[in-house]
Short mmCIF file of C-alpha atoms and ligand atoms in Angstrom, two decimals:
data_model
loop_
_atom_site.label_atom_id
_atom_site.label_comp_id
_atom_site.label_asym_id
_atom_site.label_seq_id
_atom_site.Cartn_x
_atom_site.Cartn_y
_atom_site.Cartn_z
CA UNK A 1 104.68 79.55 21.93
CA UNK A 2 103.30 83.02 22.49
CA UNK A 3 101.69 82.08 25.83
CA UNK A 4 105.24 81.98 27.17
CA UNK A 5 106.01 85.64 26.59
CA UNK A 6 106.33 87.69 29.76
CA UNK A 7 103.26 89.78 28.92
CA UNK A 8 101.09 86.68 28.35
CA UNK A 9 102.40 84.96 31.45
CA UNK A 10 101.56 87.99 33.55
CA UNK A 11 97.90 87.54 32.63
CA UNK A 12 97.75 84.17 34.39
CA UNK A 13 96.74 84.48 38.07
CA UNK A 14 99.08 81.56 38.79
CA UNK A 15 102.13 83.41 37.49
CA UNK A 16 104.39 84.54 40.33
CA UNK A 17 107.52 85.79 38.61
CA UNK A 18 108.58 82.23 37.90
CA UNK A 19 112.27 81.89 37.15
CA UNK A 20 111.87 79.95 33.93
CA UNK A 21 109.59 77.67 31.95
CA UNK A 22 110.66 74.87 29.65
CA UNK A 23 108.31 74.02 26.80
CA UNK A 24 108.27 70.28 26.13
CA UNK A 25 107.43 69.55 22.55
CA UNK A 26 108.24 66.63 20.31
CA UNK A 27 105.66 66.15 17.52
CA UNK A 28 107.21 62.79 16.58
CA UNK A 29 106.63 61.18 20.00
CA UNK A 30 103.58 63.21 21.05
CA UNK A 31 105.35 64.80 24.01
CA UNK A 32 103.84 68.14 24.95
CA UNK A 33 103.92 69.94 28.26
CA UNK A 34 105.87 72.27 30.52
CA UNK A 35 108.42 72.30 33.28
CA UNK A 36 107.90 75.41 35.39
CA UNK A 37 110.63 76.60 37.75
CA UNK A 38 109.24 78.82 40.46
CA UNK A 39 112.43 79.25 42.44
CA UNK A 40 115.87 77.95 41.69
CA UNK A 41 119.45 78.69 42.46
CA UNK A 42 122.64 78.01 40.56
CA UNK A 43 123.99 75.69 43.23
CA UNK A 44 120.94 73.55 44.08
CA UNK A 45 118.39 71.80 41.93
CA UNK A 46 114.65 72.36 42.02
CA UNK A 47 112.39 69.50 43.01
CA UNK A 48 108.89 68.70 41.80
CA UNK A 49 107.12 65.60 40.56
CA UNK A 50 105.84 65.02 37.03
CA UNK A 51 102.13 64.98 36.31
CA UNK A 52 100.74 63.09 33.30
CA UNK A 53 97.19 64.18 32.70
CA UNK A 54 94.61 65.04 30.04
CA UNK A 55 94.38 68.81 29.65
CA UNK A 56 91.89 70.68 27.49
CA UNK A 57 94.56 73.04 26.17
CA UNK A 58 98.20 74.07 26.49
CA UNK A 59 97.04 77.07 28.48
CA UNK A 60 95.37 74.82 31.03
CA UNK A 61 98.50 72.65 31.32
CA UNK A 62 100.72 75.69 31.73
CA UNK A 63 98.50 77.11 34.46
CA UNK A 64 98.68 73.80 36.32
CA UNK A 65 102.49 73.80 36.04
CA UNK A 66 102.67 77.40 37.29
CA UNK A 67 100.49 76.86 40.35
CA UNK A 68 102.01 73.50 41.24
CA UNK A 69 105.59 74.76 40.97
CA UNK A 70 104.79 77.72 43.19
CA UNK A 71 103.27 75.37 45.74
CA UNK A 72 106.45 73.25 45.61
CA UNK A 73 108.48 76.28 46.73
CA UNK A 74 106.10 76.77 49.66
CA UNK A 75 106.27 73.07 50.49
CA UNK A 76 110.04 72.99 50.39
CA UNK A 77 110.32 76.12 52.54
CA UNK A 78 107.92 74.79 55.18
CA UNK A 79 109.72 71.45 55.27
CA UNK A 80 112.97 73.26 56.02
CA UNK A 81 114.54 72.28 52.68
CA UNK A 82 116.78 74.57 50.70
CA UNK A 83 115.59 73.50 47.26
CA UNK A 84 113.53 75.53 44.84
CA UNK A 85 110.09 74.50 43.66
CA UNK A 86 109.37 73.26 40.15
CA UNK A 87 106.84 71.00 38.47
CA UNK A 88 106.45 69.19 35.17
CA UNK A 89 103.15 68.54 33.50
CA UNK A 90 102.84 66.33 30.44
CA UNK A 91 99.68 66.52 28.37
CA UNK A 92 98.32 63.00 28.03
CA UNK A 93 97.72 62.14 24.40
CA UNK A 94 96.31 58.67 23.84
CA UNK A 95 97.09 58.81 20.10
CA UNK A 96 100.74 58.22 21.02
CA UNK A 97 102.51 55.58 23.09
CA UNK A 98 102.99 56.67 26.70
CA UNK A 99 106.31 54.86 26.78
CA UNK A 100 107.60 56.89 23.82
CA UNK A 101 106.32 60.14 25.33
CA UNK A 102 108.13 59.39 28.57
CA UNK A 103 111.30 58.39 26.73
CA UNK A 104 111.44 61.71 24.94
CA UNK A 105 110.61 63.49 28.19
CA UNK A 106 113.67 61.92 29.82
CA UNK A 107 115.79 63.40 27.02
CA UNK A 108 114.59 66.85 28.03
CA UNK A 109 115.46 66.05 31.64
CA UNK A 110 118.97 65.08 30.57
CA UNK A 111 119.37 68.38 28.76
CA UNK A 112 118.61 70.17 32.03
CA UNK A 113 121.66 68.41 33.54
CA UNK A 114 120.19 67.94 37.01
CA UNK A 115 118.63 71.38 37.47
CA UNK A 116 115.31 69.59 37.81
CA UNK A 117 114.85 66.44 39.94
CA UNK A 118 111.54 64.68 39.50
CA UNK A 119 109.40 61.62 40.20
CA UNK A 120 105.81 60.39 40.07
CA UNK A 121 102.71 62.51 40.48
CA UNK A 122 99.18 61.94 39.20
CA UNK A 123 99.14 59.66 36.17
CA UNK A 124 102.60 58.11 36.59
CA UNK A 125 103.66 55.04 38.53
CA UNK A 126 106.82 53.55 39.95
CA UNK A 127 107.38 51.13 37.05
CA UNK A 128 107.30 53.96 34.53
CA UNK A 129 109.79 55.99 36.53
CA UNK A 130 112.03 52.93 36.88
CA UNK A 131 112.03 52.49 33.10
CA UNK A 132 112.86 56.17 32.54
CA UNK A 133 115.71 55.88 35.02
CA UNK A 134 117.49 53.63 32.46
CA UNK A 135 118.10 56.68 30.27
CA UNK A 136 118.06 59.45 32.83
CA UNK A 137 119.55 59.81 36.29
CA UNK A 138 117.48 62.76 37.48
CA UNK A 139 114.58 60.67 38.71
CA UNK A 140 113.81 59.93 42.35
CA UNK A 141 111.25 57.95 44.32
CA UNK A 142 112.68 54.62 43.30
CA UNK A 143 114.34 53.49 46.52
CA UNK A 144 112.00 55.48 48.75
CA UNK A 145 108.25 55.27 48.42
CA UNK A 146 107.04 58.90 48.33
CA UNK A 147 103.33 57.99 48.53
CA UNK A 148 103.93 56.08 51.73
CA UNK A 149 105.77 58.99 53.34
CA UNK A 150 103.20 61.49 52.11
CA UNK A 151 100.55 59.39 53.86
CA UNK A 152 102.65 59.16 57.05
CA UNK A 153 103.09 62.95 57.11
CA UNK A 154 99.34 63.44 56.82
CA UNK A 155 98.71 60.82 59.48
CA UNK A 156 101.00 62.51 62.03
CA UNK A 157 99.44 65.88 61.18
CA UNK A 158 95.92 64.57 61.76
CA UNK A 159 97.01 63.31 65.17
CA UNK A 160 98.27 66.77 66.13
CA UNK A 161 95.12 68.51 64.88
CA UNK A 162 92.90 65.91 66.58
CA UNK A 163 94.57 66.62 69.89
CA UNK A 164 93.44 70.23 69.56
CA UNK A 165 89.97 69.52 68.21
CA UNK A 166 88.93 66.25 69.84
CA UNK A 167 91.23 66.57 72.87
CA UNK A 168 92.90 63.28 71.99
CA UNK A 169 95.42 62.26 69.37
CA UNK A 170 94.12 58.69 69.48
CA UNK A 171 92.42 58.12 66.12
CA UNK A 172 90.47 55.04 67.22
CA UNK A 173 86.89 55.25 65.98
CA UNK A 174 87.44 58.30 63.78
CA UNK A 175 85.45 58.59 60.56
CA UNK A 176 86.91 59.60 57.18
CA UNK A 177 85.85 60.49 53.65
CA UNK A 178 88.62 60.07 51.07
CA UNK A 179 88.28 61.74 47.68
CA UNK A 180 90.55 59.76 45.34
CA UNK A 181 92.03 56.41 46.34
CA UNK A 182 95.08 56.54 44.11
CA UNK A 183 98.63 56.03 45.36
CA UNK A 184 98.42 58.27 48.43
CA UNK A 185 94.78 57.49 49.30
CA UNK A 186 95.68 53.80 49.27
CA UNK A 187 98.74 54.26 51.50
CA UNK A 188 96.65 56.29 53.92
CA UNK A 189 94.03 53.57 54.11
CA UNK A 190 96.74 51.15 55.23
CA UNK A 191 97.48 53.43 58.20
CA UNK A 192 93.93 54.02 59.42
CA UNK A 193 91.94 50.99 58.35
CA UNK A 194 92.24 48.89 61.49
CA UNK A 195 91.24 51.58 63.97
CA UNK A 196 88.82 53.68 61.98
CA UNK A 197 85.05 53.62 62.16
CA UNK A 198 83.29 54.55 58.87
CA UNK A 199 85.56 55.23 55.90
CA UNK A 200 83.83 56.60 52.80
CA UNK A 201 85.78 56.46 49.56
CA UNK A 202 85.25 57.72 46.02
CA UNK A 203 87.23 57.69 42.80
CA UNK A 204 86.39 58.65 39.23
CA UNK A 205 88.26 55.53 38.09
CA UNK A 206 85.88 52.63 38.79
CA UNK A 207 88.51 49.97 38.23
CA UNK A 208 90.72 51.56 40.85
CA UNK A 209 87.79 51.96 43.24
CA UNK A 210 86.90 48.28 42.93
CA UNK A 211 90.51 47.23 43.48
CA UNK A 212 90.83 49.33 46.64
CA UNK A 213 87.45 48.24 47.96
CA UNK A 214 88.41 44.59 47.57
CA UNK A 215 91.51 45.14 49.70
CA UNK A 216 89.67 47.29 52.27
CA UNK A 217 86.16 45.78 52.22
CA UNK A 218 84.73 47.79 55.12
CA UNK A 219 85.14 51.03 53.12
CA UNK A 220 81.87 52.52 51.90
CA UNK A 221 81.80 53.61 48.26
CA UNK A 222 80.05 56.88 47.44
CA UNK A 223 79.71 58.84 44.20
CA UNK A 224 82.46 61.41 43.47
CA UNK A 225 79.83 64.16 43.64
CA UNK A 226 78.86 63.11 47.19
CA UNK A 227 82.17 62.40 48.91
CA UNK A 228 82.75 65.87 50.39
CA UNK A 229 79.22 65.95 51.80
CA UNK A 230 79.70 62.96 54.13
CA UNK A 231 79.29 63.53 57.83
CA UNK A 232 82.75 62.58 59.07
CA UNK A 233 85.51 63.70 61.38
CA UNK A 234 88.08 64.03 58.61
CA UNK A 235 87.58 64.84 54.95
CA UNK A 236 90.60 64.04 52.78
CA UNK A 237 90.97 65.53 49.30
CA UNK A 238 93.48 63.16 47.67
CA UNK A 239 92.66 63.76 44.00
CA UNK A 240 93.16 66.94 41.96
CA UNK A 241 93.26 70.70 42.51
CA UNK A 242 90.47 73.06 43.59
CA UNK A 243 88.24 70.44 45.23
CA UNK A 244 87.56 73.07 47.88
CA UNK A 245 85.65 75.78 46.05
CA UNK A 246 82.81 78.25 46.48
CA UNK A 247 80.22 75.53 45.93
CA UNK A 248 81.72 72.54 47.77
CA UNK A 249 82.68 74.55 50.83
CA UNK A 250 79.02 75.03 51.77
CA UNK A 251 78.35 71.33 51.46
CA UNK A 252 81.11 70.09 53.76
CA UNK A 253 80.09 68.10 56.81
CA UNK A 254 83.40 67.44 58.51
CA UNK A 255 85.47 68.85 61.36
CA UNK A 256 88.91 68.61 59.78
CA UNK A 257 90.10 68.76 56.16
CA UNK A 258 93.46 67.05 55.74
CA UNK A 259 94.39 65.51 52.41
CA UNK A 260 97.26 65.05 50.01
CA UNK A 261 96.00 66.91 46.94
CA UNK A 262 98.06 69.92 45.92
CA UNK A 263 96.24 73.25 45.56
CA UNK A 264 93.06 72.12 47.24
CA UNK A 265 91.78 75.66 47.73
CA UNK A 266 90.25 77.49 44.79
CA UNK A 267 91.11 80.75 46.56
CA UNK A 268 92.11 82.07 49.96
CA UNK A 269 88.52 83.32 50.35
CA UNK A 270 87.46 79.68 50.37
CA UNK A 271 89.87 79.07 53.27
CA UNK A 272 88.22 81.93 55.17
CA UNK A 273 84.79 80.48 54.51
CA UNK A 274 86.00 77.09 55.83
CA UNK A 275 87.27 78.83 58.95
CA UNK A 276 83.93 80.60 59.41
CA UNK A 277 82.21 77.27 59.20
CA UNK A 278 84.33 76.09 62.12
CA UNK A 279 86.15 73.48 60.07
CA UNK A 280 89.91 73.13 60.45
CA UNK A 281 91.75 73.22 57.12
CA UNK A 282 95.22 71.65 57.27
CA UNK A 283 97.32 73.45 54.63
CA UNK A 284 98.02 70.99 51.82
CA UNK A 285 101.66 71.87 51.19
CA UNK A 286 102.51 71.59 54.89
CA UNK A 287 101.03 68.19 55.62
CA UNK A 288 101.76 66.52 52.26
CA UNK A 289 105.52 67.23 52.33
CA UNK A 290 106.44 63.66 53.34
CA UNK A 291 106.92 62.59 49.73
CA UNK A 292 109.23 65.52 49.02
CA UNK A 293 111.21 64.87 52.21
CA UNK A 294 111.66 61.22 51.20
CA UNK A 295 112.84 61.94 47.65
CA UNK A 296 115.22 64.68 48.79
CA UNK A 297 116.68 62.14 51.22
CA UNK A 298 117.06 59.63 48.39
CA UNK A 299 118.81 62.29 46.27
CA UNK A 300 121.21 63.28 49.05
CA UNK A 301 122.20 59.86 50.37
CA UNK A 302 123.49 56.76 48.66
CA UNK A 303 122.26 54.50 51.42
CA UNK A 304 118.52 54.18 51.92
CA UNK A 305 117.37 54.64 55.50
CA UNK A 306 113.68 54.34 56.29
CA UNK A 307 114.40 55.56 59.81
CA UNK A 308 116.13 58.73 58.60
CA UNK A 309 113.21 59.50 56.29
CA UNK A 310 110.61 58.77 58.98
CA UNK A 311 112.45 61.05 61.39
CA UNK A 312 112.42 63.80 58.76
CA UNK A 313 108.73 63.31 57.99
CA UNK A 314 107.75 63.27 61.65
CA UNK A 315 109.05 66.84 61.98
CA UNK A 316 105.97 67.96 60.05
CA UNK A 317 104.14 67.59 63.35
CA UNK A 318 105.98 70.58 64.85
CA UNK A 319 105.12 72.79 61.89
CA UNK A 320 101.45 71.84 61.91
CA UNK A 321 101.32 72.23 65.69
CA UNK A 322 102.66 75.78 65.40
CA UNK A 323 100.15 76.62 62.67
CA UNK A 324 97.27 75.04 64.60
CA UNK A 325 98.07 76.94 67.79
CA UNK A 326 98.44 80.22 65.92
CA UNK A 327 95.19 79.66 64.06
CA UNK A 328 93.28 78.98 67.29
CA UNK A 329 94.87 81.96 69.01
CA UNK A 330 94.06 84.43 66.26
CA UNK A 331 90.98 82.75 64.78
CA UNK A 332 92.56 82.98 61.33
CA UNK A 333 92.54 80.25 58.73
CA UNK A 334 95.58 77.92 59.00
CA UNK A 335 96.03 78.54 55.25
CA UNK A 336 96.74 82.23 55.91
CA UNK A 337 99.10 81.43 58.79
CA UNK A 338 101.05 78.92 56.67
CA UNK A 339 101.26 81.28 53.67
CA UNK A 340 102.64 84.04 55.83
CA UNK A 341 105.36 81.81 57.32
CA UNK A 342 106.27 80.27 53.95
CA UNK A 343 106.47 83.63 52.17
CA UNK A 344 108.81 84.98 54.83
CA UNK A 345 111.14 81.99 54.33
CA UNK A 346 110.97 82.20 50.52
CA UNK A 347 111.76 85.91 50.45
CA UNK A 348 114.90 85.30 52.50
CA UNK A 349 116.10 82.56 50.13
P1 LIG B 401 97.05 59.21 41.78
O1 LIG B 401 96.90 59.60 40.37
O2 LIG B 401 97.70 57.93 42.12
O3 LIG B 401 95.62 59.24 42.53
C1 LIG B 401 94.64 60.21 42.32
C2 LIG B 401 93.30 59.49 42.25
O4 LIG B 401 92.25 60.45 42.24
C3 LIG B 401 93.15 58.65 40.98
O5 LIG B 401 92.79 57.32 41.34
C4 LIG B 401 92.02 59.36 40.22
O6 LIG B 401 91.21 58.46 39.47
C5 LIG B 401 91.25 60.01 41.34
N1 LIG B 401 90.44 61.16 40.98
C6 LIG B 401 90.68 62.15 40.07
N2 LIG B 401 89.69 63.06 40.10
C7 LIG B 401 88.82 62.66 41.05
C8 LIG B 401 87.60 63.18 41.57
N3 LIG B 401 87.08 64.32 41.12
N4 LIG B 401 86.96 62.49 42.55
C9 LIG B 401 87.47 61.34 43.03
N5 LIG B 401 88.62 60.79 42.57
C10 LIG B 401 89.27 61.45 41.60
O7 LIG B 401 97.81 60.41 42.50
P2 LIG B 401 98.54 60.43 43.92
O8 LIG B 401 99.98 60.26 43.72
O9 LIG B 401 97.80 59.53 44.86
O10 LIG B 401 98.32 61.94 44.33
C11 LIG B 401 97.06 62.41 44.76
C12 LIG B 401 97.16 63.91 45.03
O11 LIG B 401 98.15 64.14 46.05
C13 LIG B 401 97.61 64.75 43.83
O12 LIG B 401 97.02 66.03 43.89
C14 LIG B 401 99.12 64.89 44.04
O13 LIG B 401 99.65 66.02 43.40
C15 LIG B 401 99.17 65.02 45.55
N6 LIG B 401 100.45 64.61 46.15
C16 LIG B 401 100.96 63.40 45.90
C17 LIG B 401 102.17 63.03 46.49
C18 LIG B 401 102.76 61.67 46.26
O14 LIG B 401 103.67 61.29 47.02
N7 LIG B 401 102.32 60.93 45.27
C19 LIG B 401 102.83 63.91 47.35
C20 LIG B 401 102.25 65.15 47.61
C21 LIG B 401 101.05 65.49 47.00
#
């Protein structure tokens, strides 16, 4: 794998002196992918979910692993956790059985002896993780429900931001546009459905879209290419990376952006443009940390306590409040404020 040499890695903009990268490769089962460790220490494991997705090339998969693992370090730092950030990406290959791919992936996890603790991200569900848990103990998100807590963290964050922008934290009558109604989008709908006014939804998976619409019939379906253009209070990117880019940023019609997707911003310049357009961007890794908080809790404690997890997740509101106040005071994008705080914490680690 020559893309893993230090000189090749340095050419990737996503490379940030990552501690190590594991190349996943088993030609017999079709497993191919990477586990990238951004930060780790000898005494504590690194946390990061596993993504199972179609990638055009190994390079593309590696870049996703690099940027997602870096973001996990930022997320962990901002959530007050002492764990390093990592991420696994598996290249979906429909010529092979997914079950076999995941089985051989769990063998790699076992070889890492607990240095990497993982769970579900895009493309994986609870049942698959449960099955893997039969051969591997380094999986989390089985007792807790990370998607639910991710949605709760975003919900409490939106309340804080709304207080600043709409002068009330009461979300009654608010309007939303949700890009991607997968696991997190669905959990979020449960929280807002009753009190919301218009809720626009989109998903590239029509079967999923139909399923969600049947459960939440007052949602309004729009094409994936139109979702970010809706005139709403809150736009929620809950799909994949870089939804906020040079093109889409000029088409936004919302007051707040607050979603679950990791790496929503194509660049920090996009965050500045959002700020100039008078739209509040809630930093992804700050408000979507509920899932991480819940799985870390599951890892640390034998007994499951929804209250303990909820208490942990609700602390996100203090972090987002601090960022919001600072952003208003200095008229700087919340993304820049959050990065500055996170980097200070990471450098002290
Ligand atoms: P998921 O795979 O269950 O849902 C993602 C949905 O987005 C899918 O239904 C997919 O069809 C849809 N989608 C993909 N591209 C799209 C596009 N261009 N337009 C509209 N829809 C599109 O994943 P998830 O677990 O709900 O996670 C969603 C995002 O939130 C991901 O970026 C993930 O990394 C991030 N995240 C998830 C968690 C968690 O607890 N699961 C925690 C933090 C962050």
